[in-house]
Amino acid sequence: MMDTVAVNGEVRRLEELRLQDFLQSFFFGAGFFETFLVTEGTPMFLERHLARLRSSLGAHAGCVRAPPEDVLTAGSVREALHRCLEADASLGPRFTGVGKLVAGDGRLLLSFRALPAPHAHTVLDELEDRGYRRNDPTLRHKSVSYLRQYAHFGRGTVFANEAGELCEAPNGNLFFLLGDAVVTPPLEAPCLPGVIRAVLLEEGRLGDMPVVERTVERAQLEEVRGCVLTNSVSLALAVPRLLGRELPGSHALAERARAVVREYARREE
Amino acid sequence: MMDTVAVNGEVRRLEELRLQDFLQSFFFGAGFFETFLVTEGTPMFLERHLARLRSSLGAHAGCVRAPPEDVLTAGSVREALHRCLEADASLGPRFTGVGKLVAGDGRLLLSFRALPAPHAHTVLDELEDRGYRRNDPTLRHKSVSYLRQYAHFGRGTVFANEAGELCEAPNGNLFFLLGDAVVTPPLEAPCLPGVIRAVLLEEGRLGDMPVVERTVERAQLEEVRGCVLTNSVSLALAVPRLLGRELPGSHALAERARAVVREYARREE
């Protein structure tokens, strides 16, 4: 993580921040976060990330202290971001990397880190089917109460609910090439309302296939011909092996998904 | 919260602690906590709280950075606690209140707060049956990924799983007077392995009734004649109304439970 951050728009050094100003997030996981790509100084889909953050804060108004409204706007975050990049020579105005927002304790913390090592695919061979519950409202929010997902980072996990329906990966949403469509589980599975997921659903097509929300049962795995993991940093990763099945078709699908996402991002800038 | 804390046994001022030393807990909820009663300088059931903390850390060795082993012993925590009480005139060696331990980021943070306003009972009239999943392994650990519970503080909530089985309250375990026994849900419900819960199960009797672990279905509510909520600060609270049912028998049950717990605590000091 980089040394320069912003708190409610004010540029600070990470080392200056006091734990006591973030106690509700620290003690109770009472905060929400967003992670997004920054390319040559430009944050990707910032409006969408802030909309999700505001939505989660709104749904938890009684227990999570939201930052002031005026720091939760795209204009305000863009300004804070540019001030950080200019203030820190190791970042610089053309910084490319990852931005992170954490909202809680009445504060919006903006921080930066380097891009992860590039990789175009990820193998998902581990099924975790003991924790997710259909319609669980808490798993639709990206809160810092994130241990359930964090404990599975790097382990190639797919979460399934009590009905044997596939939900998501710890670090992203899943899209399956299934029959004549590209299918992603509904939010009720549950899964996070991912920003890249929403973009692909809005576009509605990948090549000649429709992109739809639909329940995907574990038993349907045998019919899956491709799989893609989406998140706001990697955009779309091929899943060439899913729970023991080889899926070479995933690479082309992921490439097409990345192209759609990049085109959307250009339009929204 | 009080100004004086200890980090890995060293007495510090809360305001000196830097967020950057607790980032894994803050960003990902990757830490565990314990809350316990301190009476005239003596922590209650400290060995049991530390055993639970070590157990959760052991189960998450790959993703939560445990504090050094030597600071996780009862002797070490007692010493740190006494140094804090002596260092701060507003606490003092005869301090009565609440102690809290948070373990994560390679650190053990000990902090203090005042006792909550005394109340001997709590009404539980709200059923939340959309989130808990039978056998979910994450809900058996008291992690700082606590938003699921925290969001229901003060709302009189009882959590139930997908099979309609009662699990726990956001702030404690539940015991039901049901048939000829006092029944508490099994850990698989799931529920936290509460310290007071364990003491009551070890004692095995409340008055002339056996205390047992057994599944309690929502449909059995009509037969419940009393209910008690247990946690390490209030010990045992009567639940004189449970999901619409008046349970005057809860007061005597809670009083008996408190007596058992205090007797155990005396023996273990």
Coordinates of C-alpha atoms in Angstrom, one line a residue:
Chain A
M1 CA 0.0 0.0 0.0
M2 CA 1.2 3.5 -0.8
D3 CA 2.0 6.1 1.8
T4 CA -0.2 8.8 0.5
V5 CA -4.0 8.6 1.2
A6 CA -6.9 11.0 1.5
V7 CA -9.4 11.2 4.3
N8 CA -12.6 13.0 3.4
G9 CA -10.8 14.6 0.6
E10 CA -7.8 15.8 2.6
V11 CA -4.4 14.4 1.5
R12 CA -2.6 12.6 4.4
R13 CA 0.2 10.3 5.1
L14 CA -0.9 6.8 6.0
E15 CA 1.3 6.8 9.1
E16 CA -0.5 9.9 10.4
L17 CA -3.9 8.2 10.6
R18 CA -5.0 7.2 14.1
L19 CA -6.7 3.9 14.8
Q20 CA -9.1 5.8 17.2
D21 CA -10.6 7.6 14.2
F22 CA -11.7 4.3 12.6
L23 CA -12.8 2.3 15.6
Q24 CA -16.3 1.2 14.5
S25 CA -14.8 -0.3 11.3
F26 CA -12.0 -1.9 13.2
F27 CA -14.0 -3.3 16.1
F28 CA -17.2 -4.3 14.3
G29 CA -16.5 -4.4 10.6
A30 CA -18.9 -1.6 10.3
G31 CA -17.8 0.0 7.0
F32 CA -17.9 -0.7 3.3
F33 CA -15.2 -0.7 0.6
E34 CA -14.7 -0.4 -3.1
T35 CA -11.6 -1.4 -5.2
F36 CA -11.1 0.1 -8.6
L37 CA -8.6 0.3 -11.4
V38 CA -6.8 3.6 -12.0
T39 CA -5.2 3.9 -15.5
E40 CA -2.9 6.8 -16.1
G41 CA -4.6 8.8 -13.4
T42 CA -8.2 7.9 -14.4
P43 CA -10.3 5.8 -12.1
M44 CA -12.6 3.3 -13.9
F45 CA -16.3 3.2 -13.3
L46 CA -16.0 5.6 -10.3
E47 CA -19.6 6.7 -10.5
R48 CA -20.8 3.1 -10.3
H49 CA -18.5 2.3 -7.3
L50 CA -19.8 5.4 -5.4
A51 CA -23.4 4.5 -6.2
R52 CA -22.8 1.0 -4.7
L53 CA -21.1 2.6 -1.6
R54 CA -24.0 5.0 -1.1
S55 CA -26.5 2.2 -1.4
S56 CA -24.8 0.1 1.2
L57 CA -24.4 3.1 3.5
G58 CA -28.1 3.9 3.0
A59 CA -29.1 0.3 3.9
H60 CA -27.0 0.5 7.2
A61 CA -27.8 4.1 8.2
G62 CA -28.5 2.9 11.8
C63 CA -25.2 1.2 12.4
V64 CA -22.5 2.5 10.0
R65 CA -21.5 6.2 10.2
A66 CA -21.5 7.5 6.6
P67 CA -19.0 10.1 5.5
P68 CA -20.4 13.6 4.7
E69 CA -22.4 13.4 1.5
D70 CA -20.2 15.9 -0.4
V71 CA -17.2 13.7 -0.2
L72 CA -19.1 10.8 -1.7
T73 CA -19.4 12.4 -5.1
A74 CA -17.4 11.4 -8.2
G75 CA -16.2 15.0 -8.5
S76 CA -14.9 15.1 -5.0
V77 CA -13.2 11.7 -5.2
R78 CA -11.6 12.6 -8.5
E79 CA -10.2 15.8 -7.0
A80 CA -8.9 13.9 -3.9
L81 CA -7.3 11.3 -6.2
H82 CA -5.5 13.9 -8.3
R83 CA -4.3 15.7 -5.2
C84 CA -2.8 12.5 -3.9
L85 CA -1.1 11.6 -7.2
E86 CA 0.4 15.1 -7.4
A87 CA 1.5 15.1 -3.8
D88 CA 3.5 11.9 -4.0
A89 CA 6.3 11.5 -6.6
S90 CA 6.1 7.7 -6.3
L91 CA 2.5 7.9 -7.6
G92 CA 2.5 10.8 -10.0
P93 CA -0.4 12.2 -12.2
R94 CA -0.1 9.2 -14.6
F95 CA -0.3 6.6 -11.9
T96 CA -1.6 3.2 -12.9
G97 CA -2.7 0.9 -10.1
V98 CA -5.5 0.1 -7.8
G99 CA -7.5 2.6 -5.8
K100 CA -9.5 1.7 -2.7
L101 CA -12.2 3.5 -0.9
V102 CA -13.3 2.6 2.7
A103 CA -16.4 4.4 4.1
G104 CA -17.2 4.2 7.8
D105 CA -16.7 6.1 11.1
G106 CA -17.9 9.2 9.3
R107 CA -14.9 9.1 7.0
L108 CA -14.0 8.2 3.4
L109 CA -10.5 6.8 3.1
L110 CA -8.9 6.7 -0.3
S111 CA -5.8 4.7 -0.7
F112 CA -3.6 3.2 -3.5
R113 CA -1.6 0.1 -4.2
A114 CA 0.3 -1.3 -7.1
L115 CA -1.3 -3.5 -9.7
P116 CA -1.2 -7.2 -8.9
A117 CA 1.0 -9.3 -11.1
P118 CA -0.8 -9.7 -14.4
H119 CA -2.5 -13.0 -15.1
A120 CA -5.2 -13.7 -17.6
H121 CA -6.7 -16.8 -16.0
T122 CA -7.5 -18.4 -12.6
V123 CA -8.3 -22.0 -11.7
L124 CA -11.3 -22.6 -9.4
D125 CA -11.1 -26.1 -8.0
E126 CA -12.4 -25.7 -4.5
L127 CA -16.1 -25.8 -3.6
E128 CA -17.2 -24.1 -0.3
D129 CA -20.8 -25.0 0.2
R130 CA -21.3 -24.6 3.9
G131 CA -21.6 -20.9 4.4
Y132 CA -23.6 -19.1 1.7
R133 CA -27.3 -18.9 2.3
R134 CA -29.8 -18.0 -0.5
N135 CA -31.2 -14.5 -0.1
D136 CA -28.8 -13.6 2.7
P137 CA -29.0 -9.8 2.7
T138 CA -25.5 -9.2 4.2
L139 CA -23.6 -10.8 1.3
R140 CA -24.9 -8.3 -1.1
H141 CA -22.8 -5.6 0.5
K142 CA -19.1 -5.2 0.2
S143 CA -18.4 -4.6 3.8
V144 CA -15.0 -4.7 5.7
S145 CA -16.6 -7.6 7.5
Y146 CA -14.8 -9.6 4.8
L147 CA -13.2 -12.5 6.6
R148 CA -15.6 -15.0 5.0
Q149 CA -14.2 -14.1 1.5
Y150 CA -10.6 -13.1 2.6
A151 CA -10.0 -16.5 4.2
H152 CA -10.5 -18.0 0.7
F153 CA -8.2 -15.7 -1.3
G154 CA -5.8 -17.5 -3.5
R155 CA -7.5 -20.9 -2.8
G156 CA -9.5 -21.2 -6.0
T157 CA -12.8 -21.2 -4.2
V158 CA -16.4 -21.2 -5.6
F159 CA -19.1 -20.5 -3.0
A160 CA -22.4 -22.4 -3.3
N161 CA -25.6 -22.0 -1.2
E162 CA -27.6 -24.6 0.7
A163 CA -29.6 -25.4 -2.5
G164 CA -26.4 -26.4 -4.3
E165 CA -26.5 -23.2 -6.5
L166 CA -23.2 -21.6 -7.4
C167 CA -22.9 -18.0 -6.0
E168 CA -19.5 -16.3 -6.6
A169 CA -15.8 -16.5 -6.0
P170 CA -14.2 -14.7 -3.0
N171 CA -12.7 -12.1 -5.4
G172 CA -15.3 -11.8 -8.1
N173 CA -18.6 -12.7 -9.8
L174 CA -18.9 -15.7 -12.1
F175 CA -20.2 -16.0 -15.7
F176 CA -20.9 -19.5 -17.2
L177 CA -21.2 -20.4 -20.8
L178 CA -24.2 -22.7 -20.5
G179 CA -26.5 -23.8 -23.3
D180 CA -27.0 -20.8 -25.7
A181 CA -26.3 -18.1 -23.1
V182 CA -23.7 -16.6 -20.8
V183 CA -25.3 -17.0 -17.4
T184 CA -24.5 -15.3 -14.1
P185 CA -26.1 -16.1 -10.7
P186 CA -28.8 -13.7 -9.5
L187 CA -28.1 -11.4 -6.5
E188 CA -30.3 -13.6 -4.4
A189 CA -27.8 -16.5 -4.8
P190 CA -26.4 -14.4 -3.0
C191 CA -23.5 -12.6 -4.7
L192 CA -22.1 -9.1 -4.7
P193 CA -23.7 -6.6 -7.2
G194 CA -20.3 -6.3 -8.9
V195 CA -19.7 -3.3 -11.1
I196 CA -18.2 -5.4 -14.0
R197 CA -21.1 -7.9 -13.6
A198 CA -23.6 -5.0 -14.0
V199 CA -21.7 -3.7 -17.1
L200 CA -21.9 -7.1 -18.8
L201 CA -25.6 -7.6 -18.0
E202 CA -26.3 -4.1 -19.3
E203 CA -24.5 -4.8 -22.6
G204 CA -26.6 -8.0 -22.7
R205 CA -24.5 -9.8 -25.3
L206 CA -21.0 -11.4 -25.5
G207 CA -20.4 -12.2 -29.2
D208 CA -23.5 -13.9 -30.4
M209 CA -24.7 -15.0 -26.9
P210 CA -27.1 -13.3 -24.6
V211 CA -25.8 -12.5 -21.1
V212 CA -28.5 -13.3 -18.5
E213 CA -29.0 -13.7 -14.7
R214 CA -30.1 -17.2 -13.9
T215 CA -29.7 -19.8 -11.2
V216 CA -26.8 -22.1 -11.9
E217 CA -27.0 -25.4 -10.0
R218 CA -23.9 -27.4 -9.2
A219 CA -25.5 -30.3 -11.1
Q220 CA -25.3 -28.2 -14.3
L221 CA -21.5 -28.0 -14.1
E222 CA -21.3 -30.9 -16.6
E223 CA -22.9 -28.7 -19.2
V224 CA -20.7 -25.6 -18.6
R225 CA -18.4 -25.0 -21.6
G226 CA -16.7 -21.8 -20.3
C227 CA -16.3 -19.7 -17.2
V228 CA -15.2 -16.1 -16.5
L229 CA -14.5 -14.4 -13.2
T230 CA -15.1 -10.7 -13.1
N231 CA -13.9 -8.0 -10.8
S232 CA -13.0 -4.3 -11.0
V233 CA -9.2 -4.9 -11.0
S234 CA -8.7 -7.8 -13.3
L235 CA -12.0 -7.0 -15.2
A236 CA -12.4 -10.5 -16.6
L237 CA -10.3 -13.6 -16.0
A238 CA -10.7 -16.9 -17.8
V239 CA -11.4 -19.9 -15.6
P240 CA -9.8 -22.7 -17.7
R241 CA -10.5 -25.3 -15.0
L242 CA -13.7 -25.2 -12.9
L243 CA -14.2 -27.8 -10.1
G244 CA -12.3 -30.4 -12.0
R245 CA -13.6 -29.7 -15.5
E246 CA -11.3 -28.4 -18.2
L247 CA -12.8 -25.4 -20.0
P248 CA -10.6 -24.2 -22.8
G249 CA -13.5 -22.1 -24.1
S250 CA -13.0 -19.7 -21.2
H251 CA -10.1 -17.8 -22.7
A252 CA -12.1 -16.5 -25.7
L253 CA -15.0 -15.6 -23.5
A254 CA -12.8 -13.7 -21.1
E255 CA -11.2 -11.8 -23.9
R256 CA -14.6 -10.8 -25.3
A257 CA -15.8 -9.7 -21.8
R258 CA -12.7 -7.5 -21.3
A259 CA -13.3 -5.8 -24.7
V260 CA -16.9 -5.0 -23.7
V261 CA -15.8 -3.7 -20.3
R262 CA -13.1 -1.5 -21.8
E263 CA -15.5 -0.1 -24.4
Y264 CA -18.0 0.8 -21.6
A265 CA -15.4 2.4 -19.6
R266 CA -14.3 4.6 -22.5
R267 CA -17.9 5.7 -23.0
E268 CA -18.4 6.6 -19.4
E269 CA -15.2 8.6 -18.9
Chain B
M1 CA -13.6 3.6 25.5
M2 CA -10.8 4.5 27.9
D3 CA -7.6 6.2 26.7
T4 CA -5.2 3.6 28.1
V5 CA -4.7 0.4 26.2
A6 CA -2.0 -2.3 25.9
V7 CA -0.5 -3.6 22.6
N8 CA 1.3 -6.9 23.0
G9 CA 1.6 -6.2 26.7
E10 CA 3.0 -2.7 26.3
V11 CA 0.9 0.1 27.9
R12 CA 0.0 2.8 25.3
R13 CA -2.4 5.7 24.8
L14 CA -5.2 4.9 22.4
E15 CA -4.4 8.1 20.5
E16 CA -0.8 6.9 19.8
L17 CA -2.0 3.8 17.9
R18 CA -1.6 4.1 14.1
L19 CA -4.2 2.7 11.7
Q20 CA -1.3 1.3 9.6
D21 CA -0.4 -1.2 12.3
F22 CA -3.9 -2.8 12.1
L23 CA -4.7 -2.7 8.4
Q24 CA -5.6 -6.4 7.9
S25 CA -8.2 -6.2 10.6
F26 CA -9.4 -2.8 9.3
F27 CA -9.6 -3.7 5.6
F28 CA -10.7 -7.3 5.7
G29 CA -12.1 -8.0 9.2
A30 CA -9.2 -10.4 9.6
G31 CA -9.0 -10.5 13.4
F32 CA -10.8 -11.9 16.5
F33 CA -12.1 -10.4 19.7
E34 CA -13.1 -11.2 23.2
T35 CA -15.1 -9.1 25.6
F36 CA -15.0 -9.8 29.3
L37 CA -16.0 -8.5 32.7
V38 CA -13.4 -7.0 35.0
T39 CA -14.5 -6.8 38.6
E40 CA -12.3 -4.8 41.0
G41 CA -9.3 -5.4 38.8
T42 CA -10.0 -9.1 38.2
P43 CA -10.9 -10.4 34.7
M44 CA -13.6 -13.1 34.6
F45 CA -12.9 -16.4 32.8
L46 CA -9.8 -15.0 31.2
E47 CA -8.3 -18.4 30.5
R48 CA -11.5 -19.4 28.7
H49 CA -11.5 -16.3 26.6
L50 CA -7.9 -16.8 25.6
A51 CA -8.5 -20.4 24.7
R52 CA -11.3 -19.3 22.3
L53 CA -9.1 -16.6 20.8
R54 CA -6.2 -19.1 20.2
S55 CA -8.6 -21.6 18.7
S56 CA -10.0 -19.1 16.2
L57 CA -6.4 -17.9 15.4
G58 CA -5.4 -21.5 14.9
A59 CA -8.3 -22.2 12.5
H60 CA -7.3 -19.1 10.4
A61 CA -3.5 -19.4 10.5
G62 CA -3.3 -18.8 6.8
C63 CA -5.1 -15.5 6.7
V64 CA -5.0 -13.8 10.2
R65 CA -1.6 -12.8 11.6
A66 CA -1.7 -14.1 15.2
P67 CA 0.1 -12.1 18.0
P68 CA 3.2 -13.7 19.5
E69 CA 2.3 -16.8 21.6
D70 CA 3.7 -15.4 24.8
V71 CA 1.3 -12.4 24.8
L72 CA -1.7 -14.8 24.5
T73 CA -1.3 -16.3 27.9
A74 CA -3.5 -15.5 30.9
G75 CA -0.4 -14.5 32.9
S76 CA 0.7 -12.0 30.3
V77 CA -2.7 -10.5 29.8
R78 CA -3.2 -10.2 33.5
E79 CA 0.1 -8.3 33.9
A80 CA -0.8 -6.0 31.0
L81 CA -4.2 -5.4 32.5
H82 CA -2.7 -4.5 35.8
R83 CA -0.1 -2.2 34.3
C84 CA -2.9 -0.4 32.4
L85 CA -5.1 0.0 35.5
E86 CA -2.1 1.4 37.5
A87 CA -1.0 3.7 34.7
D88 CA -4.4 5.4 34.4
A89 CA -5.9 7.2 37.4
S90 CA -9.3 7.1 35.7
L91 CA -9.1 3.3 35.8
G92 CA -7.2 2.4 39.0
P93 CA -6.3 -1.0 40.3
R94 CA -9.9 -1.6 41.5
F95 CA -11.4 -0.9 38.1
T96 CA -14.8 -2.5 37.4
G97 CA -15.9 -2.5 33.8
V98 CA -15.4 -4.3 30.5
G99 CA -12.2 -5.5 29.0
K100 CA -11.7 -6.2 25.3
L101 CA -9.0 -8.1 23.4
V102 CA -8.6 -7.9 19.7
A103 CA -6.1 -10.3 18.0
G104 CA -4.9 -9.6 14.5
D105 CA -2.1 -8.0 12.5
G106 CA 0.4 -9.8 14.7
R107 CA -0.9 -7.8 17.7
L108 CA -3.0 -8.2 20.8
L109 CA -4.9 -5.0 21.7
L110 CA -6.3 -4.8 25.2
S111 CA -8.8 -2.0 25.8
F112 CA -11.3 -1.0 28.4
R113 CA -14.7 0.6 28.6
A114 CA -17.3 1.4 31.3
L115 CA -20.0 -1.1 32.2
P116 CA -23.2 -0.7 30.3
A117 CA -26.2 0.6 32.2
P118 CA -27.4 -2.3 34.3
H119 CA -30.5 -4.1 33.1
A120 CA -31.6 -7.6 34.2
H121 CA -33.8 -8.4 31.2
T122 CA -34.1 -7.9 27.4
V123 CA -37.1 -8.3 25.1
L124 CA -36.5 -10.3 21.9
D125 CA -39.3 -9.7 19.4
E126 CA -37.6 -9.7 16.0
L127 CA -36.9 -12.8 14.0
E128 CA -34.1 -12.6 11.4
D129 CA -34.3 -15.8 9.5
R130 CA -32.6 -14.9 6.2
G131 CA -28.9 -15.0 7.0
Y132 CA -27.8 -17.8 9.3
R133 CA -27.0 -21.1 7.7
R134 CA -26.8 -24.5 9.5
N135 CA -23.2 -25.6 10.0
D136 CA -21.7 -22.3 8.7
P137 CA -18.1 -22.5 10.0
T138 CA -17.6 -18.7 10.0
L139 CA -20.2 -17.9 12.6
R140 CA -18.5 -20.1 15.2
H141 CA -15.7 -17.6 15.5
K142 CA -16.0 -14.2 17.1
S143 CA -14.2 -12.2 14.4
V144 CA -14.2 -8.4 13.9
S145 CA -16.1 -9.2 10.7
Y146 CA -19.0 -8.5 12.9
L147 CA -21.4 -6.4 10.9
R148 CA -24.0 -9.2 10.6
Q149 CA -24.5 -9.1 14.4
Y150 CA -23.6 -5.4 15.0
A151 CA -26.4 -4.3 12.6
H152 CA -28.9 -5.9 15.0
F153 CA -27.6 -4.6 18.3
G154 CA -30.4 -3.1 20.4
R155 CA -33.1 -4.4 18.0
G156 CA -34.2 -7.4 20.0
T157 CA -33.2 -9.9 17.3
V158 CA -33.2 -13.7 17.3
F159 CA -31.3 -15.3 14.4
A160 CA -32.8 -18.5 12.9
N161 CA -31.3 -20.8 10.2
E162 CA -32.8 -22.0 6.9
A163 CA -34.4 -25.0 8.7
G164 CA -36.3 -22.7 11.0
E165 CA -34.0 -23.5 14.0
L166 CA -33.3 -20.8 16.5
C167 CA -29.5 -20.0 16.7
E168 CA -28.6 -17.0 19.0
A169 CA -29.0 -13.3 19.6
P170 CA -26.6 -10.8 18.1
N171 CA -25.1 -10.2 21.6
G172 CA -25.4 -13.6 23.2
N173 CA -26.4 -17.3 23.4
L174 CA -29.9 -18.3 24.2
F175 CA -31.2 -20.9 26.7
F176 CA -34.9 -22.0 26.6
L177 CA -36.9 -23.6 29.3
L178 CA -38.6 -26.4 27.2
G179 CA -40.2 -29.5 28.5
D180 CA -38.2 -30.8 31.5
A181 CA -34.9 -29.2 30.4
V182 CA -33.1 -26.0 29.8
V183 CA -32.0 -26.2 26.2
T184 CA -29.5 -24.3 24.2
P185 CA -28.9 -24.6 20.4
P186 CA -25.9 -26.7 19.3
L187 CA -22.8 -25.0 17.8
E188 CA -23.9 -26.3 14.4
A189 CA -27.1 -24.1 14.5
P190 CA -24.7 -22.1 14.2
C191 CA -23.9 -20.1 17.2
L192 CA -20.8 -18.7 19.0
P193 CA -19.2 -21.1 21.5
G194 CA -19.9 -18.6 24.3
V195 CA -17.9 -18.7 27.5
I196 CA -21.0 -18.4 29.7
R197 CA -22.8 -20.9 27.5
A198 CA -20.0 -23.4 28.1
V199 CA -20.0 -22.8 31.9
L200 CA -23.8 -23.5 32.1
L201 CA -23.4 -26.7 30.0
E202 CA -20.5 -27.9 32.1
E203 CA -22.5 -27.3 35.3
G204 CA -25.3 -29.3 33.6
R205 CA -28.1 -28.3 35.9
L206 CA -30.1 -25.1 36.7
G207 CA -32.1 -25.8 39.8
D208 CA -33.7 -29.2 39.2
M209 CA -33.5 -29.1 35.4
P210 CA -30.7 -30.5 33.2
V211 CA -29.0 -28.1 30.8
V212 CA -28.5 -29.6 27.4
E213 CA -27.6 -28.8 23.8
R214 CA -30.4 -29.5 21.5
T215 CA -32.0 -28.1 18.3
V216 CA -34.8 -25.7 19.1
E217 CA -37.2 -25.2 16.2
R218 CA -39.2 -22.1 15.7
A219 CA -42.4 -24.2 15.8
Q220 CA -41.5 -25.2 19.4
L221 CA -41.8 -21.6 20.6
E222 CA -45.3 -22.3 21.9
E223 CA -43.9 -24.7 24.4
V224 CA -41.1 -22.4 25.7
R225 CA -41.8 -21.3 29.3
G226 CA -38.7 -19.2 29.9
C227 CA -35.7 -17.8 28.0
V228 CA -32.3 -16.5 29.1
L229 CA -29.6 -14.6 27.0
T230 CA -26.0 -15.2 28.1
N231 CA -22.9 -13.2 27.4
S232 CA -19.7 -12.4 29.2
V233 CA -20.7 -8.9 30.3
S234 CA -24.3 -9.3 31.4
L235 CA -23.7 -13.0 32.3
A236 CA -27.4 -13.9 32.1
L237 CA -30.4 -11.7 31.1
A238 CA -34.0 -12.7 31.5
V239 CA -36.0 -12.6 28.2
P240 CA -39.5 -11.9 29.5
R241 CA -40.9 -11.6 26.0
L242 CA -39.7 -13.8 23.1
L243 CA -41.1 -13.3 19.6
G244 CA -44.5 -12.2 21.0
R245 CA -44.8 -14.7 23.9
E246 CA -44.8 -13.5 27.5
L247 CA -42.3 -15.6 29.5
P248 CA -42.5 -14.4 33.2
G249 CA -40.6 -17.6 34.1
S250 CA -37.5 -16.1 32.6
H251 CA -36.6 -14.0 35.6
A252 CA -36.1 -16.9 38.0
L253 CA -34.2 -18.8 35.4
A254 CA -31.8 -15.9 34.7
E255 CA -31.2 -15.4 38.4
R256 CA -30.3 -19.1 38.8
A257 CA -28.0 -18.9 35.8
R258 CA -26.1 -15.9 37.2
A259 CA -25.6 -17.6 40.5
V260 CA -24.1 -20.6 38.8
V261 CA -21.8 -18.4 36.7
R262 CA -20.6 -16.4 39.6
E263 CA -19.8 -19.6 41.6
Y264 CA -17.8 -21.0 38.6
A265 CA -15.9 -17.7 38.3
R266 CA -15.0 -17.8 42.0
R267 CA -13.7 -21.3 41.7
E268 CA -11.6 -20.5 38.6
E269 CA -10.0 -17.3 40.0

